């Protein structure tokens, strides 16, 4: 049996802000199944494909006994990036590598002490329901905005999850109390109506999905029109949340905005391949790829109807990428309604 006091010290020493422990019991299927059946996963087929693993971590690690959930606060308000059209979580170094490195250090120390210990770890990409585990581990709860909300940092947090095949001496008793109450601010503020209540998000209607995951085709026009100084991810339903009113500055330099977060939509739409190679690898923005990022920035120029973007849009309407070309032709039409 592992001691949570020791594991907490270790988690803190490798850089995590919060850590909690949950029994590795199966997740009632209804949360995931209802969401999938409603079509809320849009084209994210990978959410469907490994549903059995998402619902039972014993399918990821035979003999799983405990799920350890880690939280990192990432909020910063650096002056040079304050107007960035990039969502906060993606302005610094790719959080996947930051949290993975921390979990790797945690695992290394743990297996050094308990050599036979089996474990499975993931940051975002593994078939795990990370918010459910963070809730079960007592670190907060899932708000109406679909985000995991903690007491000390609000929802400006990222999660990492580690399954182990040993028990710990103490488990959380369940999610923290729901603090949303009668508030509906996020639901009222979402520009696309993607929040359907009870913490469910219709991903197909969410600008985070449209700017990041839907990167190979044109975005439906109704959603494009909402790309208002927003080109990668969306923070609106977190920005308006009263539980995020007192954010805590994330000191660690890995969360500091990189040079790309100083650029506006005009500069991002006009990125050359060489600039892309210099600025984007090592950040989460790489997921949208060169043409996807430029397509998004071009939409945002169309929405802003800035006269000074005409020259660039004309140039991009002859771009070698069909994705960017078509987006630029649409954006030019917004300039001349
Ligand atoms: C798919 C996905 C998306 C999709 C769908 C969003 C969603 N809310 O499901 C899209 C692309 C839209 C998206 C967007 C974002 N994402 Co995302 N995403 C994921 C991913 C890969 C899976 C989430 C999932 O399983 N959804 C399916 C539904 C059915 O499950 P659920 O989200 O857990 O919600 C249900 C359960 O939690 C259940 N529930 C609630 N409480 C409890 C308690 C118990 C005990 C139980 C059993 C169940 C339960 O009720 C909820 C509704 O049914 C996770 C990483 C991961 N592997 O978990 C990251 C993750 C959720 N995303 C993250 C982030 C940062 C974002 C964005 C903020 C990025 C941005 N700025 O643009 C936005 C936020 C949009 C929003 N309002 O939710 C973070 C979460 C940060 C946080 N504080 O919540 C995660 C955890 C990645 C990480 N490792 O840090 N994301
Ligand atoms: S991230 Fe943006 S589009 Fe998605 S639910 Fe929140 S406010 Fe709506
Ligand atoms: S805005 Fe209001 S309803 Fe939405 S998550 Fe925050 S507290 Fe809950």
Tab-separated table of C-alpha atoms and ligand atoms in Angstrom:
chain	number	residue	atom	x	y	z
A	1	UNK	CA	0.000	0.000	0.000
A	2	UNK	CA	1.359	3.424	-0.998
A	3	UNK	CA	1.162	6.432	1.293
A	4	UNK	CA	-0.670	9.451	-0.127
A	5	UNK	CA	1.442	11.804	2.016
A	6	UNK	CA	4.544	10.577	0.191
A	7	UNK	CA	2.840	10.697	-3.227
A	8	UNK	CA	1.626	14.253	-2.575
A	9	UNK	CA	5.179	15.388	-1.747
A	10	UNK	CA	6.464	13.703	-4.872
A	11	UNK	CA	3.762	15.277	-7.077
A	12	UNK	CA	4.607	18.717	-5.705
A	13	UNK	CA	8.338	18.163	-6.173
A	14	UNK	CA	7.926	17.350	-9.878
A	15	UNK	CA	5.810	20.477	-10.458
A	16	UNK	CA	2.141	19.548	-10.148
A	17	UNK	CA	-0.128	22.004	-8.323
A	18	UNK	CA	-2.766	19.511	-7.157
A	19	UNK	CA	-2.965	15.750	-6.864
A	20	UNK	CA	-5.798	13.421	-5.821
A	21	UNK	CA	-6.554	9.712	-5.581
A	22	UNK	CA	-9.562	7.707	-6.741
A	23	UNK	CA	-10.376	3.999	-6.670
A	24	UNK	CA	-10.059	2.557	-10.186
A	25	UNK	CA	-13.736	1.624	-10.444
A	26	UNK	CA	-15.524	1.501	-13.820
A	27	UNK	CA	-17.277	4.704	-14.933
A	28	UNK	CA	-21.055	4.382	-15.429
A	29	UNK	CA	-21.351	4.190	-19.261
A	30	UNK	CA	-24.223	6.680	-19.556
A	31	UNK	CA	-22.070	9.873	-19.560
A	32	UNK	CA	-19.969	8.836	-22.528
A	33	UNK	CA	-22.660	6.847	-24.350
A	34	UNK	CA	-25.315	9.574	-24.235
A	35	UNK	CA	-22.752	12.078	-25.529
A	36	UNK	CA	-21.674	9.784	-28.368
A	37	UNK	CA	-25.224	8.841	-29.282
A	38	UNK	CA	-26.259	12.502	-29.442
A	39	UNK	CA	-23.530	12.941	-32.099
A	40	UNK	CA	-21.647	15.422	-29.880
A	41	UNK	CA	-18.267	13.862	-30.759
A	42	UNK	CA	-18.659	15.183	-34.353
A	43	UNK	CA	-15.821	13.632	-36.433
A	44	UNK	CA	-13.668	12.644	-33.438
A	45	UNK	CA	-14.003	8.927	-34.218
A	46	UNK	CA	-11.235	8.181	-31.734
A	47	UNK	CA	-13.663	9.090	-28.929
A	48	UNK	CA	-15.889	6.197	-30.053
A	49	UNK	CA	-13.243	3.670	-30.995
A	50	UNK	CA	-11.781	2.989	-27.554
A	51	UNK	CA	-14.905	3.560	-25.436
A	52	UNK	CA	-14.331	0.349	-23.423
A	53	UNK	CA	-10.986	1.647	-22.219
A	54	UNK	CA	-12.426	5.073	-21.419
A	55	UNK	CA	-15.057	3.454	-19.246
A	56	UNK	CA	-12.815	1.002	-17.403
A	57	UNK	CA	-9.110	1.650	-16.787
A	58	UNK	CA	-8.660	-2.078	-16.054
A	59	UNK	CA	-8.751	-2.404	-19.864
A	60	UNK	CA	-5.663	-0.157	-19.986
A	61	UNK	CA	-3.838	-1.653	-17.014
A	62	UNK	CA	-4.886	-5.124	-15.820
A	63	UNK	CA	-5.167	-5.136	-12.028
A	64	UNK	CA	-5.643	-1.342	-11.883
A	65	UNK	CA	-6.398	-0.267	-8.312
A	66	UNK	CA	-5.882	3.510	-8.149
A	67	UNK	CA	-6.154	6.488	-10.464
A	68	UNK	CA	-3.939	9.435	-9.593
A	69	UNK	CA	-5.097	12.741	-11.026
A	70	UNK	CA	-2.724	15.688	-11.426
A	71	UNK	CA	-3.593	19.331	-12.040
A	72	UNK	CA	-1.492	22.213	-13.337
A	73	UNK	CA	-2.632	25.824	-13.311
A	74	UNK	CA	-1.575	27.611	-16.527
A	75	UNK	CA	-3.176	31.085	-16.323
A	76	UNK	CA	-0.967	34.096	-17.163
A	77	UNK	CA	-1.697	37.680	-18.120
A	78	UNK	CA	1.561	38.700	-19.793
A	79	UNK	CA	1.058	42.081	-21.400
A	80	UNK	CA	2.461	41.205	-24.816
A	81	UNK	CA	-0.035	38.374	-25.344
A	82	UNK	CA	-3.120	39.893	-23.808
A	83	UNK	CA	-4.899	40.370	-27.171
A	84	UNK	CA	-3.695	37.129	-28.710
A	85	UNK	CA	-6.316	35.285	-30.787
A	86	UNK	CA	-4.844	32.018	-29.426
A	87	UNK	CA	-6.546	30.368	-26.411
A	88	UNK	CA	-4.536	30.724	-23.230
A	89	UNK	CA	-3.630	27.055	-22.825
A	90	UNK	CA	-1.865	27.070	-26.211
A	91	UNK	CA	0.253	30.227	-25.903
A	92	UNK	CA	3.245	28.656	-24.186
A	93	UNK	CA	5.168	25.469	-24.698
A	94	UNK	CA	2.941	22.512	-25.645
A	95	UNK	CA	1.310	21.512	-22.346
A	96	UNK	CA	1.330	17.855	-23.338
A	97	UNK	CA	5.107	17.748	-23.094
A	98	UNK	CA	5.189	19.823	-19.887
A	99	UNK	CA	2.745	17.593	-18.037
A	100	UNK	CA	4.172	14.404	-19.567
A	101	UNK	CA	7.661	15.329	-18.392
A	102	UNK	CA	6.344	15.900	-14.884
A	103	UNK	CA	4.458	12.619	-14.865
A	104	UNK	CA	7.546	10.832	-16.204
A	105	UNK	CA	9.609	12.179	-13.300
A	106	UNK	CA	6.857	11.109	-10.872
A	107	UNK	CA	6.736	7.596	-12.346
A	108	UNK	CA	10.497	7.243	-12.361
A	109	UNK	CA	10.730	8.099	-8.667
A	110	UNK	CA	7.840	5.770	-7.878
A	111	UNK	CA	9.130	2.746	-9.754
A	112	UNK	CA	12.600	3.416	-8.309
A	113	UNK	CA	11.059	2.853	-4.899
A	114	UNK	CA	8.519	0.152	-5.898
A	115	UNK	CA	10.171	-1.734	-8.790
A	116	UNK	CA	7.256	-4.105	-9.581
A	117	UNK	CA	4.632	-1.358	-9.797
A	118	UNK	CA	2.544	-1.345	-12.993
A	119	UNK	CA	1.302	1.983	-14.349
A	120	UNK	CA	-0.388	3.652	-17.330
A	121	UNK	CA	-0.148	7.410	-17.767
A	122	UNK	CA	-1.752	9.882	-20.122
A	123	UNK	CA	-2.051	13.584	-20.812
A	124	UNK	CA	-5.084	14.311	-22.973
A	125	UNK	CA	-4.482	11.848	-25.779
A	126	UNK	CA	-4.987	8.473	-24.037
A	127	UNK	CA	-8.408	6.787	-23.849
A	128	UNK	CA	-9.207	8.075	-20.367
A	129	UNK	CA	-11.959	10.370	-19.111
A	130	UNK	CA	-9.635	12.736	-17.322
A	131	UNK	CA	-12.250	15.124	-15.921
A	132	UNK	CA	-14.158	12.232	-14.371
A	133	UNK	CA	-10.976	11.029	-12.667
A	134	UNK	CA	-10.093	14.501	-11.435
A	135	UNK	CA	-13.633	14.790	-10.030
A	136	UNK	CA	-13.487	11.379	-8.393
A	137	UNK	CA	-10.093	12.298	-6.966
A	138	UNK	CA	-11.803	15.224	-5.181
A	139	UNK	CA	-9.947	18.024	-7.016
A	140	UNK	CA	-13.057	19.917	-8.184
A	141	UNK	CA	-16.108	19.306	-10.358
A	142	UNK	CA	-17.283	19.664	-13.984
A	143	UNK	CA	-19.121	22.979	-14.439
A	144	UNK	CA	-21.951	23.839	-16.822
A	145	UNK	CA	-19.264	25.098	-19.195
A	146	UNK	CA	-17.961	21.533	-19.558
A	147	UNK	CA	-14.683	22.478	-17.895
A	148	UNK	CA	-13.140	21.048	-14.764
A	149	UNK	CA	-13.230	23.697	-12.040
A	150	UNK	CA	-10.921	23.690	-9.035
A	151	UNK	CA	-11.226	25.802	-5.932
A	152	UNK	CA	-7.747	27.427	-6.041
A	153	UNK	CA	-7.315	27.973	-9.798
A	154	UNK	CA	-10.828	27.970	-11.269
A	155	UNK	CA	-10.910	26.136	-14.605
A	156	UNK	CA	-7.564	27.452	-15.893
A	157	UNK	CA	-6.066	24.015	-15.349
A	158	UNK	CA	-4.758	21.131	-17.371
A	159	UNK	CA	-4.925	17.498	-16.334
A	160	UNK	CA	-2.671	14.458	-16.331
A	161	UNK	CA	-3.747	10.997	-15.208
A	162	UNK	CA	-1.831	7.984	-13.938
A	163	UNK	CA	-3.334	4.540	-13.308
A	164	UNK	CA	-1.431	2.217	-10.955
A	165	UNK	CA	-1.955	-1.377	-9.864
A	166	UNK	CA	-1.480	-0.688	-6.145
A	167	UNK	CA	-3.739	0.701	-3.471
A	168	UNK	CA	-3.097	3.906	-1.550
A	169	UNK	CA	-3.905	4.535	2.108
A	170	UNK	CA	-6.586	7.161	1.481
A	171	UNK	CA	-9.057	7.906	-1.315
A	172	UNK	CA	-11.130	11.013	-1.997
A	173	UNK	CA	-14.796	10.737	-1.178
A	174	UNK	CA	-15.924	12.105	-4.578
A	175	UNK	CA	-16.251	15.366	-6.537
A	176	UNK	CA	-16.125	18.713	-4.776
A	177	UNK	CA	-19.490	20.440	-4.321
A	178	UNK	CA	-20.981	22.041	-7.455
A	179	UNK	CA	-20.574	25.832	-7.183
A	180	UNK	CA	-22.457	26.800	-10.365
A	181	UNK	CA	-25.775	27.159	-8.559
A	182	UNK	CA	-28.292	29.111	-10.646
A	183	UNK	CA	-25.613	30.793	-12.779
A	184	UNK	CA	-25.943	30.312	-16.554
A	185	UNK	CA	-23.385	32.837	-17.764
A	186	UNK	CA	-21.369	30.392	-19.842
A	187	UNK	CA	-24.489	29.032	-21.518
A	188	UNK	CA	-25.625	32.549	-22.384
A	189	UNK	CA	-22.179	33.631	-23.628
A	190	UNK	CA	-21.235	30.722	-25.854
A	191	UNK	CA	-21.427	32.224	-29.359
A	192	UNK	CA	-22.513	28.983	-30.996
A	193	UNK	CA	-24.825	27.408	-28.402
A	194	UNK	CA	-22.409	24.495	-27.926
A	195	UNK	CA	-23.152	24.128	-24.218
A	196	UNK	CA	-26.189	21.953	-23.862
A	197	UNK	CA	-26.428	21.882	-20.036
A	198	UNK	CA	-25.182	19.496	-17.331
A	199	UNK	CA	-21.582	19.991	-18.420
A	200	UNK	CA	-22.192	18.455	-21.843
A	201	UNK	CA	-20.492	20.085	-24.835
A	202	UNK	CA	-21.650	19.570	-28.405
A	203	UNK	CA	-18.136	19.467	-29.836
A	204	UNK	CA	-19.278	19.949	-33.437
A	205	UNK	CA	-20.674	23.346	-32.460
A	206	UNK	CA	-17.712	24.306	-30.237
A	207	UNK	CA	-15.206	26.784	-31.663
A	208	UNK	CA	-12.426	24.886	-29.946
A	209	UNK	CA	-13.283	21.861	-32.106
A	210	UNK	CA	-13.836	23.923	-35.259
A	211	UNK	CA	-10.505	25.760	-34.954
A	212	UNK	CA	-8.388	22.750	-33.942
A	213	UNK	CA	-9.892	19.406	-34.903
A	214	UNK	CA	-11.791	20.398	-38.056
A	215	UNK	CA	-8.659	21.360	-39.941
A	216	UNK	CA	-8.988	19.827	-43.377
A	217	UNK	CA	-12.136	21.399	-44.761
A	218	UNK	CA	-14.007	24.683	-44.685
A	219	UNK	CA	-15.790	25.468	-41.420
A	220	UNK	CA	-19.586	25.878	-41.796
A	221	UNK	CA	-20.303	29.567	-42.382
A	222	UNK	CA	-22.433	30.006	-39.231
A	223	UNK	CA	-19.382	29.072	-37.119
A	224	UNK	CA	-16.831	30.944	-39.278
A	225	UNK	CA	-18.707	34.144	-38.544
A	226	UNK	CA	-17.869	33.660	-34.852
A	227	UNK	CA	-14.086	33.632	-35.396
A	228	UNK	CA	-13.891	37.028	-33.754
A	229	UNK	CA	-10.212	37.507	-32.802
A	230	UNK	CA	-10.207	33.771	-32.162
A	231	UNK	CA	-8.160	31.409	-34.288
A	232	UNK	CA	-7.048	28.508	-32.086
A	233	UNK	CA	-9.213	27.216	-29.239
A	234	UNK	CA	-11.811	29.272	-27.421
A	235	UNK	CA	-11.837	30.635	-23.878
A	236	UNK	CA	-15.147	32.510	-23.844
A	237	UNK	CA	-17.035	30.172	-21.502
A	238	UNK	CA	-14.106	30.285	-19.055
A	239	UNK	CA	-13.532	34.018	-19.384
A	240	UNK	CA	-17.106	34.820	-18.309
A	241	UNK	CA	-17.183	32.350	-15.410
A	242	UNK	CA	-17.387	34.055	-11.996
A	243	UNK	CA	-15.410	31.168	-10.508
A	244	UNK	CA	-12.466	32.306	-12.642
A	245	UNK	CA	-12.473	35.822	-11.273
A	246	UNK	CA	-9.402	35.367	-9.097
A	247	UNK	CA	-6.934	33.495	-11.275
A	248	UNK	CA	-3.468	32.641	-10.003
A	249	UNK	CA	-0.412	33.556	-12.089
A	250	UNK	CA	1.407	30.395	-13.282
A	251	UNK	CA	5.046	31.231	-12.581
A	252	UNK	CA	6.763	28.391	-14.363
A	253	UNK	CA	8.471	29.546	-17.584
A	254	UNK	CA	7.036	26.601	-19.504
A	255	UNK	CA	3.653	28.357	-19.330
A	256	UNK	CA	5.053	31.698	-20.479
A	257	UNK	CA	3.640	32.799	-23.845
A	258	UNK	CA	5.950	32.200	-26.779
A	259	UNK	CA	6.673	34.690	-29.541
A	260	UNK	CA	3.710	33.429	-31.587
A	261	UNK	CA	1.306	34.774	-28.919
A	262	UNK	CA	2.486	38.311	-29.705
A	263	UNK	CA	1.161	38.114	-33.258
A	264	UNK	CA	-2.223	39.404	-34.385
A	265	UNK	CA	-4.530	37.755	-36.929
A	266	UNK	CA	-3.026	39.674	-39.861
A	267	UNK	CA	0.474	38.401	-39.073
A	268	UNK	CA	-0.782	34.874	-38.436
A	269	UNK	CA	-2.725	34.782	-41.707
A	270	UNK	CA	0.413	35.890	-43.527
A	271	UNK	CA	2.803	33.391	-41.867
A	272	UNK	CA	5.353	32.007	-44.294
A	273	UNK	CA	6.373	28.365	-44.044
A	274	UNK	CA	9.732	29.452	-42.678
A	275	UNK	CA	8.071	31.538	-39.952
A	276	UNK	CA	5.741	28.641	-39.177
A	277	UNK	CA	8.727	26.304	-38.727
A	278	UNK	CA	10.393	28.831	-36.465
A	279	UNK	CA	7.359	29.628	-34.284
A	280	UNK	CA	4.994	26.688	-34.128
A	281	UNK	CA	6.781	23.347	-33.460
A	282	UNK	CA	6.845	22.692	-29.697
A	283	UNK	CA	3.534	24.480	-29.164
A	284	UNK	CA	0.024	22.966	-29.140
A	285	UNK	CA	-0.730	25.039	-32.260
A	286	UNK	CA	1.037	22.444	-34.384
A	287	UNK	CA	-2.167	20.343	-34.229
A	288	UNK	CA	-3.963	22.778	-36.552
A	289	UNK	CA	-1.081	22.511	-39.089
A	290	UNK	CA	0.172	25.297	-41.363
A	291	UNK	CA	-2.844	25.574	-43.624
A	292	UNK	CA	-5.395	25.055	-40.840
A	293	UNK	CA	-3.912	27.867	-38.788
A	294	UNK	CA	-3.807	30.224	-41.759
A	295	UNK	CA	-7.385	29.267	-42.745
A	296	UNK	CA	-8.566	30.214	-39.238
A	297	UNK	CA	-6.689	33.522	-39.240
A	298	UNK	CA	-8.094	34.341	-42.674
A	299	UNK	CA	-11.662	33.725	-41.420
A	300	UNK	CA	-10.938	36.057	-38.476
A	301	UNK	CA	-9.806	38.769	-40.903
A	302	UNK	CA	-13.055	38.386	-42.827
A	303	UNK	CA	-15.064	38.657	-39.620
A	304	UNK	CA	-13.112	41.758	-38.519
A	305	UNK	CA	-13.617	43.409	-41.943
A	306	UNK	CA	-10.356	45.271	-41.567
A	307	UNK	CA	-9.609	47.297	-44.673
A	308	UNK	CA	-5.852	46.816	-44.146
A	309	UNK	CA	-6.210	43.063	-44.654
A	310	UNK	CA	-7.398	43.416	-48.277
A	311	UNK	CA	-3.950	43.209	-49.845
A	312	UNK	CA	-3.018	40.034	-47.957
A	313	UNK	CA	-6.407	38.442	-48.621
A	314	UNK	CA	-6.056	39.129	-52.337
A	315	UNK	CA	-2.663	37.470	-52.299
A	316	UNK	CA	-3.982	34.481	-50.324
A	317	UNK	CA	-6.930	34.038	-52.663
A	318	UNK	CA	-4.315	32.690	-55.093
A	319	UNK	CA	-2.517	30.554	-52.437
A	320	UNK	CA	-1.332	27.050	-53.350
A	321	UNK	CA	-3.505	25.609	-50.552
A	322	UNK	CA	-7.116	25.134	-51.599
A	323	UNK	CA	-8.140	25.453	-47.937
A	324	UNK	CA	-6.552	28.898	-47.576
A	325	UNK	CA	-7.556	30.057	-51.062
A	326	UNK	CA	-11.249	29.365	-50.527
A	327	UNK	CA	-11.160	30.929	-47.048
A	328	UNK	CA	-9.500	34.065	-48.444
A	329	UNK	CA	-12.084	34.390	-51.219
A	330	UNK	CA	-14.818	34.158	-48.560
A	331	UNK	CA	-13.065	36.730	-46.350
A	332	UNK	CA	-12.762	39.163	-49.278
A	333	UNK	CA	-16.511	38.877	-49.796
A	334	UNK	CA	-16.991	39.927	-46.143
A	335	UNK	CA	-14.996	43.078	-46.853
A	336	UNK	CA	-17.359	43.971	-49.707
A	337	UNK	CA	-20.775	42.860	-48.455
B	1	LIG	C1	-12.897	15.579	-26.491
B	1	LIG	C2	-12.243	16.741	-25.764
B	1	LIG	C3	-12.616	18.029	-26.158
B	1	LIG	C4	-13.772	18.312	-27.123
B	1	LIG	C5	-15.104	18.136	-26.351
B	1	LIG	C6	-15.158	18.938	-25.044
B	1	LIG	C7	-15.777	18.194	-23.884
B	1	LIG	N1	-16.069	18.967	-22.844
B	1	LIG	O1	-15.970	16.987	-23.892
B	1	LIG	C8	-13.442	19.755	-27.593
B	1	LIG	C9	-12.576	19.685	-28.850
B	1	LIG	C10	-14.656	20.635	-27.901
B	1	LIG	C11	-12.592	20.257	-26.433
B	1	LIG	C12	-12.454	21.595	-26.101
B	1	LIG	C13	-11.721	22.045	-25.026
B	1	LIG	N2	-10.858	21.345	-24.276
B	1	LIG	CO1	-10.734	19.385	-24.356
B	1	LIG	N3	-10.628	17.495	-24.191
B	1	LIG	C14	-11.303	16.523	-24.737
B	1	LIG	C15	-10.836	15.172	-24.164
B	1	LIG	C16	-9.861	14.528	-25.166
B	1	LIG	C17	-11.958	14.165	-23.845
B	1	LIG	C18	-13.154	14.747	-23.055
B	1	LIG	C19	-14.296	13.764	-22.995
B	1	LIG	O2	-14.132	12.612	-22.610
B	1	LIG	N4	-15.505	14.193	-23.379
B	1	LIG	C20	-16.684	13.334	-23.431
B	1	LIG	C21	-17.680	13.677	-22.301
B	1	LIG	C22	-18.839	12.708	-22.358
B	1	LIG	O3	-17.045	13.479	-21.071
B	1	LIG	P1	-16.597	14.646	-20.065
B	1	LIG	O4	-16.043	15.756	-20.886
B	1	LIG	O5	-15.732	14.057	-19.016
B	1	LIG	O6	-17.987	15.169	-19.419
B	1	LIG	C23	-18.897	14.367	-18.663
B	1	LIG	C24	-18.374	13.721	-17.412
B	1	LIG	O7	-17.347	14.551	-16.865
B	1	LIG	C25	-19.600	13.674	-16.514
B	1	LIG	N5	-19.289	13.940	-15.102
B	1	LIG	C26	-19.170	15.147	-14.548
B	1	LIG	N6	-18.805	15.007	-13.261
B	1	LIG	C27	-18.728	13.672	-13.002
B	1	LIG	C28	-18.413	13.003	-11.831
B	1	LIG	C29	-18.391	11.599	-11.825
B	1	LIG	C30	-18.009	10.876	-10.589
B	1	LIG	C31	-18.720	10.881	-13.019
B	1	LIG	C32	-18.715	9.397	-13.031
B	1	LIG	C33	-19.030	11.603	-14.207
B	1	LIG	C34	-19.022	12.988	-14.165
B	1	LIG	O8	-20.460	14.716	-16.969
B	1	LIG	C35	-19.940	15.338	-18.138
B	1	LIG	C36	-21.044	15.607	-19.149
B	1	LIG	O9	-21.670	14.397	-19.500
B	1	LIG	C37	-10.114	15.627	-22.838
B	1	LIG	C38	-8.906	14.801	-22.430
B	1	LIG	C39	-9.312	13.462	-21.875
B	1	LIG	N7	-8.677	12.400	-22.372
B	1	LIG	O10	-10.171	13.390	-21.018
B	1	LIG	C40	-9.684	17.107	-23.164
B	1	LIG	C41	-9.809	18.121	-22.036
B	1	LIG	C42	-11.163	17.924	-21.406
B	1	LIG	N8	-9.809	19.406	-22.731
B	1	LIG	C43	-9.232	20.360	-22.094
B	1	LIG	C44	-9.187	21.716	-22.533
B	1	LIG	C45	-8.149	22.624	-21.912
B	1	LIG	C46	-10.095	22.179	-23.506
B	1	LIG	C47	-10.413	23.639	-23.859
B	1	LIG	C48	-10.497	24.566	-22.642
B	1	LIG	C49	-9.349	24.178	-24.872
B	1	LIG	C50	-9.657	25.567	-25.409
B	1	LIG	N9	-9.352	26.641	-24.676
B	1	LIG	O11	-10.136	25.690	-26.507
B	1	LIG	C51	-11.795	23.487	-24.572
B	1	LIG	C52	-12.969	23.642	-23.592
B	1	LIG	C53	-14.301	23.491	-24.243
B	1	LIG	C54	-15.381	23.179	-23.213
B	1	LIG	N10	-16.217	24.153	-22.920
B	1	LIG	O12	-15.410	22.057	-22.680
B	1	LIG	C55	-8.670	19.872	-20.771
B	1	LIG	C56	-9.610	20.219	-19.595
B	1	LIG	C57	-9.361	21.507	-18.900
B	1	LIG	C58	-10.480	21.790	-17.905
B	1	LIG	N11	-10.208	22.667	-16.957
B	1	LIG	O13	-11.556	21.263	-17.987
B	1	LIG	C59	-8.636	18.294	-21.001
B	1	LIG	C60	-8.885	17.432	-19.763
B	1	LIG	C61	-7.241	17.971	-21.586
B	1	LIG	C62	-6.158	17.929	-20.495
B	1	LIG	N12	-5.506	16.805	-20.308
B	1	LIG	O14	-5.914	18.896	-19.790
B	1	LIG	N13	-12.043	19.211	-25.739
B	2	LIG	S1	-15.151	26.914	-25.856
B	2	LIG	FE1	-16.235	28.635	-26.888
B	2	LIG	S2	-17.526	27.668	-28.455
B	2	LIG	FE2	-16.842	26.033	-27.038
B	2	LIG	S3	-18.460	25.861	-25.523
B	2	LIG	FE3	-17.016	27.358	-24.685
B	2	LIG	S4	-17.734	29.359	-25.414
B	2	LIG	FE4	-18.766	27.802	-26.616
B	3	LIG	S1	-20.243	30.526	-15.828
B	3	LIG	FE1	-21.617	30.026	-14.122
B	3	LIG	S2	-22.723	28.180	-14.816
B	3	LIG	FE2	-20.935	28.427	-16.143
B	3	LIG	S3	-19.353	27.139	-15.216
B	3	LIG	FE3	-19.087	29.218	-14.394
B	3	LIG	S4	-20.285	29.254	-12.493
B	3	LIG	FE4	-20.941	27.458	-13.661
